[in-house]
Coordinates of C-alpha atoms in Angstrom, one line a residue:
M1 CA -3.8 32.8 -5.5
S2 CA -3.9 29.1 -4.7
R3 CA -8.3 29.3 -2.9
D4 CA -9.0 28.1 0.6
L5 CA -11.0 24.5 -0.8
R6 CA -13.0 21.6 1.9
V7 CA -12.0 18.5 0.7
F8 CA -14.4 15.5 1.8
A9 CA -13.5 13.0 -0.3
P10 CA -15.1 12.6 -3.1
F11 CA -16.3 16.2 -3.6
R12 CA -14.2 19.8 -3.0
L13 CA -16.3 22.6 -1.6
D14 CA -14.4 25.6 -3.2
S15 CA -16.6 28.0 -0.8
E16 CA -15.2 31.5 -2.0
N17 CA -16.4 30.8 -5.9
E18 CA -19.8 28.6 -3.8
Q19 CA -19.0 26.1 -6.4
L20 CA -19.2 22.7 -4.7
W21 CA -16.8 19.5 -6.7
R22 CA -16.7 16.3 -7.4
G23 CA -13.8 15.7 -9.7
S24 CA -14.3 17.7 -12.3
D25 CA -18.0 17.4 -12.3
E26 CA -19.6 20.7 -11.0
I27 CA -22.3 19.8 -9.2
R28 CA -24.8 22.8 -9.1
L29 CA -27.2 23.8 -5.8
R30 CA -29.6 26.5 -5.4
R31 CA -27.7 29.4 -3.2
K32 CA -29.2 29.4 0.0
T33 CA -28.6 24.8 0.1
F34 CA -24.3 25.7 -0.8
A35 CA -25.7 28.6 2.6
V36 CA -25.9 25.9 4.4
L37 CA -23.1 23.2 3.1
D38 CA -20.4 25.4 3.6
Y39 CA -21.8 26.0 7.1
L40 CA -22.3 22.2 8.0
V41 CA -18.8 22.1 6.6
H42 CA -16.9 24.4 8.8
H43 CA -18.4 23.3 11.6
A44 CA -17.4 20.2 10.6
G45 CA -17.9 17.6 13.7
R46 CA -19.8 19.9 16.0
L47 CA -23.6 20.2 16.0
V48 CA -25.1 23.2 14.3
T49 CA -28.6 23.2 15.6
K50 CA -31.8 24.6 13.3
S51 CA -31.3 28.2 14.8
A52 CA -27.3 28.5 14.1
L53 CA -28.0 27.8 10.7
L54 CA -31.1 30.0 10.3
E55 CA -29.5 33.5 12.3
A56 CA -26.3 31.8 9.2
V57 CA -28.1 31.2 6.2
W58 CA -31.7 33.2 6.5
P59 CA -30.2 36.0 8.9
E60 CA -32.9 38.2 7.5
L61 CA -35.7 37.0 6.5
S62 CA -39.3 35.3 8.7
V63 CA -38.7 31.9 7.6
S64 CA -40.3 28.6 8.3
D65 CA -38.8 26.5 10.7
S66 CA -37.7 23.6 7.6
M67 CA -36.5 25.7 6.0
P68 CA -32.5 24.0 7.0
A69 CA -34.5 21.1 6.7
A70 CA -36.1 21.2 3.2
S71 CA -32.3 22.2 2.6
V72 CA -30.0 19.0 4.1
S73 CA -32.9 17.6 2.0
E74 CA -31.2 18.9 -1.4
L75 CA -27.8 18.2 0.7
R76 CA -27.5 14.4 0.1
K77 CA -29.1 13.9 -2.5
A78 CA -26.5 16.0 -4.1
L79 CA -23.7 14.3 -2.2
G80 CA -25.5 10.6 -2.6
D81 CA -26.7 10.3 1.1
N82 CA -28.4 7.9 3.0
P83 CA -29.5 9.6 5.5
Q84 CA -30.2 6.8 8.2
H85 CA -27.2 5.6 6.9
P86 CA -24.9 9.1 6.8
R87 CA -21.6 9.3 5.9
F88 CA -21.8 12.9 5.3
I89 CA -25.1 14.8 7.4
E90 CA -26.2 13.4 10.4
T91 CA -29.1 15.0 12.1
V92 CA -29.9 15.0 15.8
Q93 CA -32.9 14.1 17.2
G94 CA -35.5 17.0 18.0
R95 CA -32.0 19.4 17.7
G96 CA -30.0 19.9 14.5
Y97 CA -27.2 17.7 12.2
R98 CA -23.4 17.7 12.3
F99 CA -21.2 17.1 9.0
I100 CA -19.8 13.3 10.0
A101 CA -17.2 13.4 7.4
T102 CA -13.5 14.5 7.5
V103 CA -12.8 17.6 6.3
K104 CA -9.2 19.0 5.1
A105 CA -9.0 22.2 4.8
E106 CA -6.7 22.9 1.6
T107 CA -5.3 25.4 -1.1
D108 CA -6.5 24.4 -4.6
G109 CA -2.5 23.2 -5.0
A110 CA -1.6 21.2 -2.3
Q111 CA -5.7 19.9 -2.9
L112 CA -4.0 18.4 -6.9
R113 CA -0.7 17.3 -4.2
N114 CA -2.1 14.7 -1.8
T115 CA -5.0 13.1 -2.9
K116 CA -4.7 10.1 -2.5
A117 CA -4.2 8.4 -6.4
A118 CA -5.1 4.1 -5.6
L119 CA -8.5 3.3 -6.4
T120 CA -10.4 0.7 -5.5
P121 CA -13.0 -0.1 -8.1
T122 CA -15.2 1.1 -6.1
V123 CA -14.3 4.3 -5.9
N124 CA -15.6 7.5 -7.9
A125 CA -18.9 4.5 -8.9
R126 CA -22.4 5.9 -9.6
T127 CA -25.7 4.6 -8.8
G128 CA -28.1 4.2 -11.2
R129 CA -27.7 3.3 -15.2
F130 CA -25.2 4.4 -17.1
V131 CA -26.8 5.0 -21.1
G132 CA -25.7 6.6 -24.3
R133 CA -22.2 7.4 -25.4
E134 CA -22.6 3.7 -26.8
R135 CA -19.5 4.9 -29.1
E136 CA -17.4 6.3 -26.5
Q137 CA -17.5 3.1 -24.8
A138 CA -17.0 0.7 -26.6
D139 CA -13.5 2.6 -27.7
L140 CA -12.9 2.7 -23.9
R141 CA -13.7 -1.1 -24.1
A142 CA -11.2 -2.3 -27.0
A143 CA -8.3 0.4 -24.7
L144 CA -8.9 -2.0 -22.4
A145 CA -8.8 -5.2 -23.9
D146 CA -5.4 -3.5 -25.0
A147 CA -3.5 -3.0 -22.1
R148 CA -5.3 -6.2 -20.2
G149 CA -3.4 -8.2 -22.9
G150 CA 0.2 -6.8 -22.4
H151 CA -0.1 -3.6 -24.7
G152 CA 0.1 -0.5 -23.8
R153 CA -3.1 3.1 -24.2
L154 CA -3.8 5.9 -24.4
V155 CA -6.7 7.7 -24.7
L156 CA -7.8 11.2 -24.0
I157 CA -11.0 12.5 -23.4
A158 CA -12.4 15.8 -24.1
G159 CA -15.4 18.6 -23.7
E160 CA -17.3 20.9 -22.1
P161 CA -18.1 20.5 -18.0
G162 CA -20.8 18.3 -16.9
I163 CA -21.0 16.1 -20.3
G164 CA -20.0 13.3 -18.5
K165 CA -16.9 13.1 -19.1
S166 CA -15.9 11.4 -15.1
R167 CA -19.4 8.8 -14.7
M168 CA -17.3 8.4 -17.8
C169 CA -14.4 6.8 -16.8
S170 CA -16.0 6.1 -13.9
E171 CA -17.6 3.5 -15.7
L172 CA -14.8 1.7 -17.7
A173 CA -11.9 2.3 -13.8
A174 CA -15.9 -0.1 -12.0
E175 CA -15.0 -2.3 -15.4
A176 CA -11.3 -2.5 -14.6
G177 CA -11.4 -3.1 -11.3
K178 CA -14.0 -6.2 -12.2
A179 CA -11.8 -7.8 -14.8
G180 CA -9.2 -7.8 -11.6
M181 CA -6.3 -5.1 -12.9
T182 CA -4.6 -3.0 -10.4
L183 CA -6.7 1.2 -10.4
M184 CA -4.6 4.7 -10.4
L185 CA -5.3 8.0 -9.9
G186 CA -3.4 11.2 -10.8
H187 CA -3.5 14.7 -11.0
C188 CA -3.0 17.8 -13.2
S189 CA -3.6 21.3 -12.8
E190 CA -3.8 24.2 -15.3
Q191 CA -3.0 26.3 -11.7
E192 CA -0.1 23.3 -10.9
A193 CA 2.0 23.7 -12.9
V194 CA 3.9 21.5 -11.7
P195 CA 5.7 18.7 -15.2
L196 CA 4.7 15.1 -15.6
L197 CA 2.2 15.8 -11.3
P198 CA -0.5 12.4 -12.7
F199 CA 1.9 10.2 -13.5
V200 CA 4.3 11.5 -10.0
E201 CA 1.0 11.1 -7.9
I202 CA 0.7 7.4 -9.2
L203 CA 4.0 5.5 -8.5
E204 CA 4.1 7.6 -5.4
S205 CA 0.2 5.3 -4.2
Y206 CA 1.9 2.8 -5.3
I207 CA 4.8 2.3 -3.0
G208 CA 3.4 4.3 -0.3
G209 CA 0.3 1.5 -0.9
G210 CA 3.5 -1.2 1.2
E211 CA 5.1 -2.5 -3.1
D212 CA 8.3 -3.1 -3.1
P213 CA 10.3 0.3 -4.3
E214 CA 13.0 -2.6 -6.2
V215 CA 9.4 -4.7 -7.5
L216 CA 8.9 -1.0 -9.3
R217 CA 12.1 -0.8 -10.5
A218 CA 12.6 -3.9 -11.9
M219 CA 9.0 -3.2 -13.7
L220 CA 9.8 0.0 -15.5
G221 CA 13.9 -1.2 -16.5
D222 CA 15.5 0.9 -18.2
E223 CA 13.6 3.9 -17.5
G224 CA 13.9 3.4 -13.2
P225 CA 16.9 6.0 -13.3
E226 CA 14.7 8.7 -15.6
L227 CA 12.1 8.5 -12.9
A228 CA 14.3 8.2 -10.4
R229 CA 14.5 12.4 -10.5
M230 CA 11.4 12.7 -10.3
L231 CA 10.6 10.1 -7.6
P232 CA 13.4 10.1 -4.9
S233 CA 11.7 6.6 -3.1
L234 CA 12.9 5.0 -6.4
R235 CA 16.1 5.9 -5.9
R236 CA 18.8 3.1 -5.0

């Protein structure tokens, strides 16, 4: 069965499993901190008072009124949110907090289908200097140089969760964007067994971004009719 998720780009909130994801990377949170985020997200756009948070997250405990503020501070660090210019959690002075990002309620499969595939150079940009992985970065830059020269390359990056795969891809995407390359993103999932789904997402986003399907058909050449079986908008 598909899980119910709350999606606020670039994050996914899995309430059932108490997990917060950014791409394929899990953002680790303390249990009470996660509960605060879960409550705010499920009440997005509404003022949530400190007393409401205390009752929802610490119902049977006598805790300091400062506990919600401490949890919100942790959340802002995890989300990369600036309290002076918030994208996610807004402070309502003297009253509480409001979750201000757009939230979509989706199943895990629907989230994969509906995620926008076109990337700008700043999407998924991370703060802080990226160090290490020199050999891997060199291999990726070589593949990028080949692509810029008209020689397509396929690179597979594998490894355990949390070792920095998404960060490494983000760094490469930023370099490609600065070089003027068009960046596209597609998703796949063990739970969503749709053949070639990432490539369908990429092509759909290309056309959805205002590009002329006729231009794409010309670029695809003899492969166009075959791909049109997956993407009806390519059909003449």
